[in-house]
Structure formats: structure tokens, C-alpha cells
Short mmCIF file of C-alpha atoms in Angstrom, two decimals:
data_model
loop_
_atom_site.label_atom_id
_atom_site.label_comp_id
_atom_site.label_asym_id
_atom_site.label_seq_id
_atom_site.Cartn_x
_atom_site.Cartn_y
_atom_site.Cartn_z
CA UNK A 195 0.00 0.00 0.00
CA UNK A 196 1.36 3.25 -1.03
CA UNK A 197 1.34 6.38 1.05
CA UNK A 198 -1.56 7.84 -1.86
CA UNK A 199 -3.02 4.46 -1.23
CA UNK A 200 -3.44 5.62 2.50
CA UNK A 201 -4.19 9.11 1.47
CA UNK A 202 -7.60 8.01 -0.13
CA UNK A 203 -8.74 5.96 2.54
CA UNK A 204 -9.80 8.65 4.60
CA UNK A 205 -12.52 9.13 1.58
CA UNK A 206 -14.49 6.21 2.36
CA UNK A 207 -16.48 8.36 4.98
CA UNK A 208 -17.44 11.22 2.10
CA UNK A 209 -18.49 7.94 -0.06
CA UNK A 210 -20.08 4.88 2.11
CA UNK A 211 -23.37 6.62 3.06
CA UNK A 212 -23.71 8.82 0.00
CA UNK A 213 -26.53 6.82 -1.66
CA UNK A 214 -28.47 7.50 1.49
CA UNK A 215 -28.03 11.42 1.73
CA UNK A 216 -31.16 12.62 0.52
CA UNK A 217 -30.54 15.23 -2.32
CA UNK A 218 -32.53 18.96 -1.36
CA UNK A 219 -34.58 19.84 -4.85
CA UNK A 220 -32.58 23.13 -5.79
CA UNK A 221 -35.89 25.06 -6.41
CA UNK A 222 -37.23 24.39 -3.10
CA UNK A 223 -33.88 24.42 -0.90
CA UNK A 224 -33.83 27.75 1.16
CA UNK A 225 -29.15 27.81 1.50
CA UNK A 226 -28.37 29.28 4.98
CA UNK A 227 -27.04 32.08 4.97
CA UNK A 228 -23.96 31.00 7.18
CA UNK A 229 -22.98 27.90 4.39
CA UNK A 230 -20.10 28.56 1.85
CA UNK A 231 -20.05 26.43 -1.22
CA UNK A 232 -16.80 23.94 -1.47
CA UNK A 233 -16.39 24.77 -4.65
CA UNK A 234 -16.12 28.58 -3.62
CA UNK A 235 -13.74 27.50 -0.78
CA UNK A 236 -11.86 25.08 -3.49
CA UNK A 237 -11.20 28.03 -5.74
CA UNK A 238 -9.96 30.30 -2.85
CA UNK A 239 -7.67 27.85 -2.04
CA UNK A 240 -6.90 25.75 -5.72
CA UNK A 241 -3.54 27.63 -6.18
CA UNK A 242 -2.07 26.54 -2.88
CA UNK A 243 -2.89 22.85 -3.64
CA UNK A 244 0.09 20.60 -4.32
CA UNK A 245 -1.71 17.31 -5.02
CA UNK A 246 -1.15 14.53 -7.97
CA UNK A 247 -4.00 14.66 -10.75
CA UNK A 248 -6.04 10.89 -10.42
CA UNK A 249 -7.05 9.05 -7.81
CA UNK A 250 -5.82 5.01 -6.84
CA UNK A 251 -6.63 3.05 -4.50
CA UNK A 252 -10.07 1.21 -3.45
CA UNK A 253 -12.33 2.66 -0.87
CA UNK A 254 -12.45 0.35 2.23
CA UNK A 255 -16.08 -2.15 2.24
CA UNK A 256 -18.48 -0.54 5.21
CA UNK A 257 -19.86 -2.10 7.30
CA UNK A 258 -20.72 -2.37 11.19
CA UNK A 259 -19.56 -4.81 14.00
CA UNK A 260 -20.11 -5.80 17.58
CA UNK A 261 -17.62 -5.24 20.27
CA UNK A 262 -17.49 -8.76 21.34
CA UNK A 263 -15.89 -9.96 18.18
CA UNK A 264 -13.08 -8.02 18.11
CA UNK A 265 -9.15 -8.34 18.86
CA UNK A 266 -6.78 -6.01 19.74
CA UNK A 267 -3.00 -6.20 18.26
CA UNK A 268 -0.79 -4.48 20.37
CA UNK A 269 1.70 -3.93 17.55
CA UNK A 270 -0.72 -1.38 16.09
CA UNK A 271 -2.74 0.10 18.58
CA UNK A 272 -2.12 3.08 20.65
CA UNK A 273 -1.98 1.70 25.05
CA UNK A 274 -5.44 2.15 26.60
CA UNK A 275 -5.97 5.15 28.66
CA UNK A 276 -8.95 5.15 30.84
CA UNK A 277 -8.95 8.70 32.29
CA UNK A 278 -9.67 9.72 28.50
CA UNK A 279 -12.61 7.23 28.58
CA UNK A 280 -14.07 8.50 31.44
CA UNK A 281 -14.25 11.79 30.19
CA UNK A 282 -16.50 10.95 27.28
CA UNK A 283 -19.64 10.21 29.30
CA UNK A 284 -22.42 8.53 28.21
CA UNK A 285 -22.08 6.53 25.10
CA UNK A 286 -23.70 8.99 22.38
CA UNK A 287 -24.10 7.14 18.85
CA UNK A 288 -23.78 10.95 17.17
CA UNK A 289 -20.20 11.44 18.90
CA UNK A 290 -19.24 7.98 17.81
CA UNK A 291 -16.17 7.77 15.63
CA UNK A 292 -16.42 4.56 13.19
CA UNK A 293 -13.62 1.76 13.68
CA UNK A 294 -11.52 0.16 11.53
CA UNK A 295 -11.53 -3.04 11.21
CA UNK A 296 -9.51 -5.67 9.16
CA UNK A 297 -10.35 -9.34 8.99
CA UNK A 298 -7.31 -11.47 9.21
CA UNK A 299 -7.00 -14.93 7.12
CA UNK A 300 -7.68 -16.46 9.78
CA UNK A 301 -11.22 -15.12 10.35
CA UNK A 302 -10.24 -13.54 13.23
CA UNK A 303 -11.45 -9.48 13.35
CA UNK A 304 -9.25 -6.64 14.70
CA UNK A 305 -9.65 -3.63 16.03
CA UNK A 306 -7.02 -1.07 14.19
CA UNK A 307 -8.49 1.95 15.04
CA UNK A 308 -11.44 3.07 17.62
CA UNK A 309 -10.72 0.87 20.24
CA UNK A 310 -11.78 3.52 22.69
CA UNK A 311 -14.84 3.41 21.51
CA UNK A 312 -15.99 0.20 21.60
CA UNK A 313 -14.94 0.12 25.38
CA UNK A 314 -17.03 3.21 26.13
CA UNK A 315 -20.17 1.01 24.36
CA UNK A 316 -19.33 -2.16 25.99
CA UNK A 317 -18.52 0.01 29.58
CA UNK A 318 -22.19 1.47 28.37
CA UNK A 319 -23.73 -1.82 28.98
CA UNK A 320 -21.38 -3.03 31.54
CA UNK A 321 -20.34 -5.59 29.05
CA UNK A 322 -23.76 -7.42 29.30
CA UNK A 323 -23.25 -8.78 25.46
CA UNK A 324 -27.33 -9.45 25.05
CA UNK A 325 -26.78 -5.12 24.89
CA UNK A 326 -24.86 -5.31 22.31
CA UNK A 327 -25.55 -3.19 19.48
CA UNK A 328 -23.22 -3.30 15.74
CA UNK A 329 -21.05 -0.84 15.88
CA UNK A 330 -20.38 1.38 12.24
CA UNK A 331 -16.94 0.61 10.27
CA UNK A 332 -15.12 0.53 6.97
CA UNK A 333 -13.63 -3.22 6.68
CA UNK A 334 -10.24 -4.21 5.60
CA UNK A 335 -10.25 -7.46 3.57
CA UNK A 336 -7.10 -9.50 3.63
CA UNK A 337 -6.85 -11.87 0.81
CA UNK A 338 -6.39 -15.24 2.36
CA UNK A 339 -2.81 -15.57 1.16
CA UNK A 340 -1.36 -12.70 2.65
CA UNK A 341 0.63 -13.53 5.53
CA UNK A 342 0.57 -12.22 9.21
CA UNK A 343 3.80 -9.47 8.90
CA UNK A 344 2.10 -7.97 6.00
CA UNK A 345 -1.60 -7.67 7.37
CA UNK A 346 -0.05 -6.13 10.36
CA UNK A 347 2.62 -3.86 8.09
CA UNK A 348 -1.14 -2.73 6.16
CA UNK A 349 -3.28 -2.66 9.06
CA UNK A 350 -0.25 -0.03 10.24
CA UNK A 351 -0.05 1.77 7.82
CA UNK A 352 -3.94 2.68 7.89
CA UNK A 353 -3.90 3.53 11.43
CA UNK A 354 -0.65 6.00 10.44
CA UNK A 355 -2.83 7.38 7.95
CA UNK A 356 -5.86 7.82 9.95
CA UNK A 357 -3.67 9.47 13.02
CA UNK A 358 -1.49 11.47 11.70
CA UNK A 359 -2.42 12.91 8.33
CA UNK A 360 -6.03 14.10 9.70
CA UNK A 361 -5.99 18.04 10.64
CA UNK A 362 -7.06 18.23 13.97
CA UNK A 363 -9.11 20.96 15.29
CA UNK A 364 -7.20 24.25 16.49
CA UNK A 365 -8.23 25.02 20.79
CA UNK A 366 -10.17 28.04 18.57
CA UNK A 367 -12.01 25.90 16.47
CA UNK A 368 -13.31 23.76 19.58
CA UNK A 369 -14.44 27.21 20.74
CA UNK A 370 -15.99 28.47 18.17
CA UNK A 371 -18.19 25.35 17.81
CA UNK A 372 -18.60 24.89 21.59
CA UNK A 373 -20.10 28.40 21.47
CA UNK A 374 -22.69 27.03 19.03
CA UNK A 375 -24.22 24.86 21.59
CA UNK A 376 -23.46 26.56 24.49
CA UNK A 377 -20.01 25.23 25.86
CA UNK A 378 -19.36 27.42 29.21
CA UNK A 379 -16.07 27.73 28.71
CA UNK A 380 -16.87 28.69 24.55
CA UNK A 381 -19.02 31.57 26.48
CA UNK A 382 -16.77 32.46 28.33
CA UNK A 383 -13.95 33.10 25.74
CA UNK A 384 -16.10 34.42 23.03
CA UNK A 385 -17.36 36.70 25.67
CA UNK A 386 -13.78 37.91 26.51
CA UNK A 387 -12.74 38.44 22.89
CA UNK A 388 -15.60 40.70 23.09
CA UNK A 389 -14.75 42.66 25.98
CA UNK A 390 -11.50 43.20 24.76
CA UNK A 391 -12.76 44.51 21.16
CA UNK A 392 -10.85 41.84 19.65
CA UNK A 393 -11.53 39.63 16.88
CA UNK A 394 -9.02 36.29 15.90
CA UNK A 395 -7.77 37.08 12.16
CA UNK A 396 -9.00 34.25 10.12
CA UNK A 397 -12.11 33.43 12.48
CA UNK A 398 -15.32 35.70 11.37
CA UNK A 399 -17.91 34.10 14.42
CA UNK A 400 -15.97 34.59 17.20
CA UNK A 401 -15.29 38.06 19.30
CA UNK A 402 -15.97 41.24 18.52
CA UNK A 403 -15.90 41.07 14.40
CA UNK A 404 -16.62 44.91 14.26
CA UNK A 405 -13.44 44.97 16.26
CA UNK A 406 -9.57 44.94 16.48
CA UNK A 407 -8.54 42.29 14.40
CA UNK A 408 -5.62 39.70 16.29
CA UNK A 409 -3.03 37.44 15.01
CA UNK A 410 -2.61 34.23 17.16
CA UNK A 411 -4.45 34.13 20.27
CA UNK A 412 -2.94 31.61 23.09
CA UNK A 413 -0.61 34.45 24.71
CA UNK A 414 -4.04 36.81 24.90
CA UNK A 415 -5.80 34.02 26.39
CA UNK A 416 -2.56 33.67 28.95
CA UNK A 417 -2.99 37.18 29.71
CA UNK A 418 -6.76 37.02 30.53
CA UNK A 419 -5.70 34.46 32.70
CA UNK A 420 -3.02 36.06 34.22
CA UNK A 421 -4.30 39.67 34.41
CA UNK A 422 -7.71 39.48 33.82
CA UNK A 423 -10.13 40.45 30.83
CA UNK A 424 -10.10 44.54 31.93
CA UNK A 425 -6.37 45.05 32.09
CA UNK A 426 -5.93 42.74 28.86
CA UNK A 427 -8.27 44.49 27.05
CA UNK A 428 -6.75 47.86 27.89
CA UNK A 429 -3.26 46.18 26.15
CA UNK A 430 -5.66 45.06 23.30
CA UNK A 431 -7.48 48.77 22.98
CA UNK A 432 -3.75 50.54 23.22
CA UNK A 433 -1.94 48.20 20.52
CA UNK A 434 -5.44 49.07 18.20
CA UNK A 435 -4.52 52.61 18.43
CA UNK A 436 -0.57 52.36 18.27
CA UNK A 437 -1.09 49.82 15.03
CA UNK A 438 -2.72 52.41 12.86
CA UNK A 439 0.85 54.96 13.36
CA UNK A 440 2.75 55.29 10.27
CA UNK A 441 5.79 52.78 11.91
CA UNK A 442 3.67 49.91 12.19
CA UNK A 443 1.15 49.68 9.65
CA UNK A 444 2.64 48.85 6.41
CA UNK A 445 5.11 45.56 7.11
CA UNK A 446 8.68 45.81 5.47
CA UNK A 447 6.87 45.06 1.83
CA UNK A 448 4.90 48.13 2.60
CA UNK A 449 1.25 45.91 2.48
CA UNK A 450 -1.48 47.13 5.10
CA UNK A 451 -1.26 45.54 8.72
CA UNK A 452 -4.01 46.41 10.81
CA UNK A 453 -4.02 43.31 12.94
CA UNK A 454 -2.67 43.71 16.54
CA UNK A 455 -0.25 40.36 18.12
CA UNK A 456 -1.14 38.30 20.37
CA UNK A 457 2.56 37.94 22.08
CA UNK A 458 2.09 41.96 22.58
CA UNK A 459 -0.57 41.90 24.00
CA UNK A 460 0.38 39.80 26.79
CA UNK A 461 3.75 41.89 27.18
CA UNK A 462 1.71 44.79 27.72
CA UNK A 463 -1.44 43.46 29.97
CA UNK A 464 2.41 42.37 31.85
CA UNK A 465 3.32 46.23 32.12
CA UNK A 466 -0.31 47.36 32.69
CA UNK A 467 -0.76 44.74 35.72
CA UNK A 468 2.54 46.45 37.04
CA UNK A 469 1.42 49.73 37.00
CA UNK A 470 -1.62 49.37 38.46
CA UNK A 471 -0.68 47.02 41.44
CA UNK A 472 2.75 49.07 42.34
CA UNK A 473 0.64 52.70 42.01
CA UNK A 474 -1.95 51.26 44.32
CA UNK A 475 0.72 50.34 46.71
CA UNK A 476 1.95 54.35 46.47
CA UNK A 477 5.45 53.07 45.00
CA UNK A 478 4.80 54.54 41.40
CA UNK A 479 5.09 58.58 42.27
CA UNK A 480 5.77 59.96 38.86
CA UNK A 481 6.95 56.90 37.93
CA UNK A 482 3.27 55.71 36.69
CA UNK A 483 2.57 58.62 34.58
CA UNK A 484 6.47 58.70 32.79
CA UNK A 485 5.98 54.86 31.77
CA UNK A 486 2.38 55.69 30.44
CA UNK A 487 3.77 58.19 28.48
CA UNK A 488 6.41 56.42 27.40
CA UNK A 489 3.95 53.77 25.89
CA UNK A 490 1.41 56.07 24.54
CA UNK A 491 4.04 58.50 22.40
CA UNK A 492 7.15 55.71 22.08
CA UNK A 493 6.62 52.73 21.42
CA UNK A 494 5.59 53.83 17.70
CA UNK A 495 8.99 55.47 17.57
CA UNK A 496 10.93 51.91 16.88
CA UNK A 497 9.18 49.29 14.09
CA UNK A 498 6.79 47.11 15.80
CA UNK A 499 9.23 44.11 15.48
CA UNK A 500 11.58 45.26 17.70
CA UNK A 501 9.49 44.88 20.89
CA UNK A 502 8.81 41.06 20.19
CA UNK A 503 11.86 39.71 18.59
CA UNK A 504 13.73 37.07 19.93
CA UNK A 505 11.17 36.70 22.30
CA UNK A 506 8.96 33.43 23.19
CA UNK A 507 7.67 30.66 25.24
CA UNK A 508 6.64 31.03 28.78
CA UNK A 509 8.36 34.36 29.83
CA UNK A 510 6.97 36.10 27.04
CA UNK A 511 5.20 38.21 28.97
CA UNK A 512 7.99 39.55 31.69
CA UNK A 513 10.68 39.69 28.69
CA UNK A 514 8.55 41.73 26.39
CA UNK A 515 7.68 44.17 29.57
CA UNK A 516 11.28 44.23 30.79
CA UNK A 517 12.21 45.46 27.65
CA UNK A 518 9.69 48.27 27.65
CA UNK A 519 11.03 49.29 30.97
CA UNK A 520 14.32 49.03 29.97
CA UNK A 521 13.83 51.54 26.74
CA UNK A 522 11.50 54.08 28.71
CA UNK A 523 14.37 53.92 31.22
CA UNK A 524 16.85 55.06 28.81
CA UNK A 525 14.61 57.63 27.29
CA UNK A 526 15.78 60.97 28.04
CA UNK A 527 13.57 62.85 30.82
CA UNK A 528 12.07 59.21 32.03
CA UNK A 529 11.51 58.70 35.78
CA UNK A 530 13.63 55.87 36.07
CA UNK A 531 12.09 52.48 37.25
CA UNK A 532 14.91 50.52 39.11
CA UNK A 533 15.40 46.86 39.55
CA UNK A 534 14.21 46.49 43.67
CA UNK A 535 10.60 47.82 42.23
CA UNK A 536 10.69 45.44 39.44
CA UNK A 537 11.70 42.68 41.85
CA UNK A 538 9.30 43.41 44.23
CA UNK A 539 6.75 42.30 41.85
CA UNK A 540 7.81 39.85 40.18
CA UNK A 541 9.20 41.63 36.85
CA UNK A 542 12.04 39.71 36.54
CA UNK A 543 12.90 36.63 34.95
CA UNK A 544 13.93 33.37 36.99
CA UNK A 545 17.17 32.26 37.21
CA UNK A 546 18.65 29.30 35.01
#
């Protein structure tokens, strides 16, 4: 089996159920209004496309099967983890993902992907077999001369292709379904996009999409985390303004950039949080007002690029405001902001 062999397999699920799609007349079908065409999306996207002309390969035979018949071989499946059982819940048939399953020469039918699920089903029924119900999947059929190395070398290389060629979805894209159906924690994040006047570039049903458009978004959602959604959405609401300034709105090719960064943003909710918690403990003076100012009329001064380079990972946040503080520090007329203050809450970075 070749790795385009594998690459079609994956088609058997647009394919096995199609003759029992029913077909909307296309005089009487009313198209949502939130549906895109695939041939729209397939144009958008044609150029970009790297892949062979033709098509090889046979689509595997559906099919369904109970739990009870099955075998596991170890030298293909993934180890069994139980915790991630237990957080399915109830057995839903609508979440189920269909197995894979190959029947050996000798008869004998294995499991070579979904073995998780057809534990949750049996654990549904407390393995009580008289419960069982068949269980959807696309069948591999090994000829009866094949021998045992290469069934398990095919069987393999189907599970390979099932696992590691599918795109998974993004921590956004779980969000921005979850808010369809009312996922707390999709509320809660769409709702903080939204307080910060933020929208994620690329992602047109999440956030504030009147709003400040954002590359990347894990470093905001650290900072919202960190600093909370008023302080981060001050960062977000200053970086809007700063990004329209002649320095940092055209990128070195001189095309338009209006969208804010994520990285930034949590460097600055860093410096805001700062601010506020040192001023309320009276240790700012004039020291609060010179670093405001610094961010409100500098930062634009250097290209936008300088403030996050070389800068990543974990301590993004107390690199990108120590350098701030380091270049209003050495700005001419600045109320210096020494290294006990910065120490004293946590501005620093830890040792190696």
C-alpha cells in the first residue's frame, strides 16, 4: 500500500453513506445564509494545492460490527488510557467515531483503530453482550494468502494514515463550535474576545468582528488568565490605536497591517498589571505617569518588530515588559524604574 493508497482511505467516509443522503430539490432548498459552497472555498484555495491529478486506490467495504468480536494487536494500537474514557460520558451514537476493522486470514477481526470506543459502548452496557448493538466501520479485507507481517505492516499503515495525516481541530475551532451549543467555557472566551474589542484574524464568528482584528491568540488568552479580561483588554485597545501609526502599519513590503499580536498583548497586559498594582501600593510617584507616556508617544517610535523579537515561550510576557522598561528607562527625561521595584513584583525573569 502506497502512502496515496493511505491518502484516499480517509474518503471512504465522504463515499459509504452517500446513496443514502437525501438530495434537497434546488428550487425548493432555502441555502443558509452561514454555508459557503466547497467549490467557492476550493477556488480560494486551488492555487495553494500541491496534489497529484487521479485518484488510486479502493475505498475500504463498510460495514458495522459488535464489540465482542473483536481483537486487539498491540503492535498497532495506541496503550489504553482510561482517564480519557471517562471523560467521554455517556455513550452517544452521534459522537461515535467509526472503527476500523480488518479481517485477518484467519477469520479472526481486529480492532485497528477506535478501540476507545468500543470500550465506552461495551462500559455502556457493563459488558452485558445481550446489549450489544453493531457498531459502524469501513472493513479491511485481507486476501487469504497474505501472511501475518504484512496484514499487520497494512493494518499499520492505515492507522498512520488515519492518526497522523487528519488536521485536527485548532483550541479556537473547539471554541468556536462549543459556542454554538453553548459550551461554558466557549461563552466564556467568546465573551472575553468581546470585551476586549478583539476579533481572531482568520475566524469571522468569534469576538468582537466589528473589532480589532488579532493574530494568534494563546498568549491573549494567557494574559486574561493572568491579568484578567479589563487590564488585557486595555493592552488590546492601546496596541489598536498604536497599530494604525505610520511605523507599524505597512510591514517591510509596505502591504497594510491592521491586525494587533497576540505575544504583545500579553507583554503589555504584563506592564499594565505592574502599573496598576505598584501605584496602588503608592510606590509609582511619577513613575506611573512617565511609563504611560512612554507607551502612549514611544513605542511607535521603533518598528513594531523590535518589541517582540527574539522573544517566546513562557516568559513572554515579563521579557517583552522588561524590555519596555528598559527603553523608557533610557529615554531621556524618564523617571527611572529601578530593579528592587521590578523585583518586588515579580518583573524579573527566573534564574537558570
Amino acid at each position: 500500500m502506497t502512502q496515496s493508497d493511505i491518502a484516499h482511505i480517509e474518503g471512504w467516509f465522504n463515499a459509504s453513506y452517500e446513496s443514502s443522503v437525501p438530495v434537497p430539490d434546488s428550487e425548493e432548498s432555502c441555502p443558509d445564509e452561514d454555508l459557503t459552497p466547497l467549490t467557492e472555498i476550493y477556488k480560494q484555495v486551488e492555487k495553494r494545492l500541491k496534489i497529484p491529478q487521479g485518484k488510486c486506490g479502493e475505498y475500504l467495504r463498510p460495514g458495522t460490527v459488535v464489540a465482542e468480536e473483536l481483537h486487539i494487536c498491540k503492535r498497532v494500537q495506541r496503550e489504553i488510557a482510561t482517564r480519557q474514557i471517562n471523560t467521554y460520558g455517556k455513550f452517544n451514537r452521534m459522537y461515535a467515531r467509526h472503527l476500523i476493522v480488518a479481517i485477518r486470514p484467519s477469520k479472526d477481526k481486529v480492532d485497528i483503530d477506535g478501540q476507545h470506543t468500543a470500550l465506552l459502548e461495551m462500559a455502556s452496557r457493563r459488558g452485558n453482550a445481550s446489549l450489544a448493538e453493531p457498531l459502524p466501520c469501513p472493513y479491511i479485507d485481507h486476501p487469504e494468502e497474505r501472511s501475518i507481517e504484512d496484514c499487520i505492516r497494512i493494518e499499520s499503515e492505515v492507522f498512520f494514515a488515519y492518526n497522523s495525516y487528519r488536521k485536527d481541530p485548532s483550541y479556537v475551532d473547539k471554541m468556536k463550535t462549543g459556542r454554538n451549543f453553548g459550551v461554558p467555557e466557549a461563552l466564556e472566551y467568546d465573551n472575553n474576545l468581546i470585551d476586549c474589542g478583539v476579533y481572531i484574524e482568520g475566524y469571522d464568528f468569534l469576538g468582537d468582528t466589528d473589532g480589532i482584528p488579532m493574530v494568534g491568540e494563546y498568549q491573549w488568552r494567557q494574559a486574561i488568565k493572568q491579568y484578567g479580561a479589563v487590564t488585557t483588554a486595555k493592552a488590546c485597545q492601546k496596541l489598536g490605536q498604536l497599530q494604525k501609526h505610520e511605523n507599524w502599519c505597512v510591514d517591510k513590503k509596505n502591504k497594510p497591517v491592521e491586525s494587533i499580536r497576540a505575544d504583545m498583548v500579553y507583554m503589555l497586559a504584563c506592564v499594565y498589571d505592574f502599573m496598576k498594582r505598584a501605584k496602588s501600593d503608592g510606590k509609582m510617584k511619577n513613575k506611573y505617569q512617565s511609563l504611560n507616556n512612554f507607551i502612549n508617544t514611544k513605542l511607535v517610535d521603533k518598528n513594531r518588530d523590535f518589541w517582540y523579537k527574539g522573544i517566546s515561550g513562557s516568559t513572554t510576557n515579563i521579557e517583552g515588559a522588561l524590555r519596555i522598561i528598559k527603553e523608557h528607562n533610557d529615554t531621556h527625561g524618564s523617571t527611572v524604574i529601578g530593579p528592587d521595584l521590578l523585583k518586588q513584583y515579580k518583573i524579573v525573569l527566573p534564574s537558570k
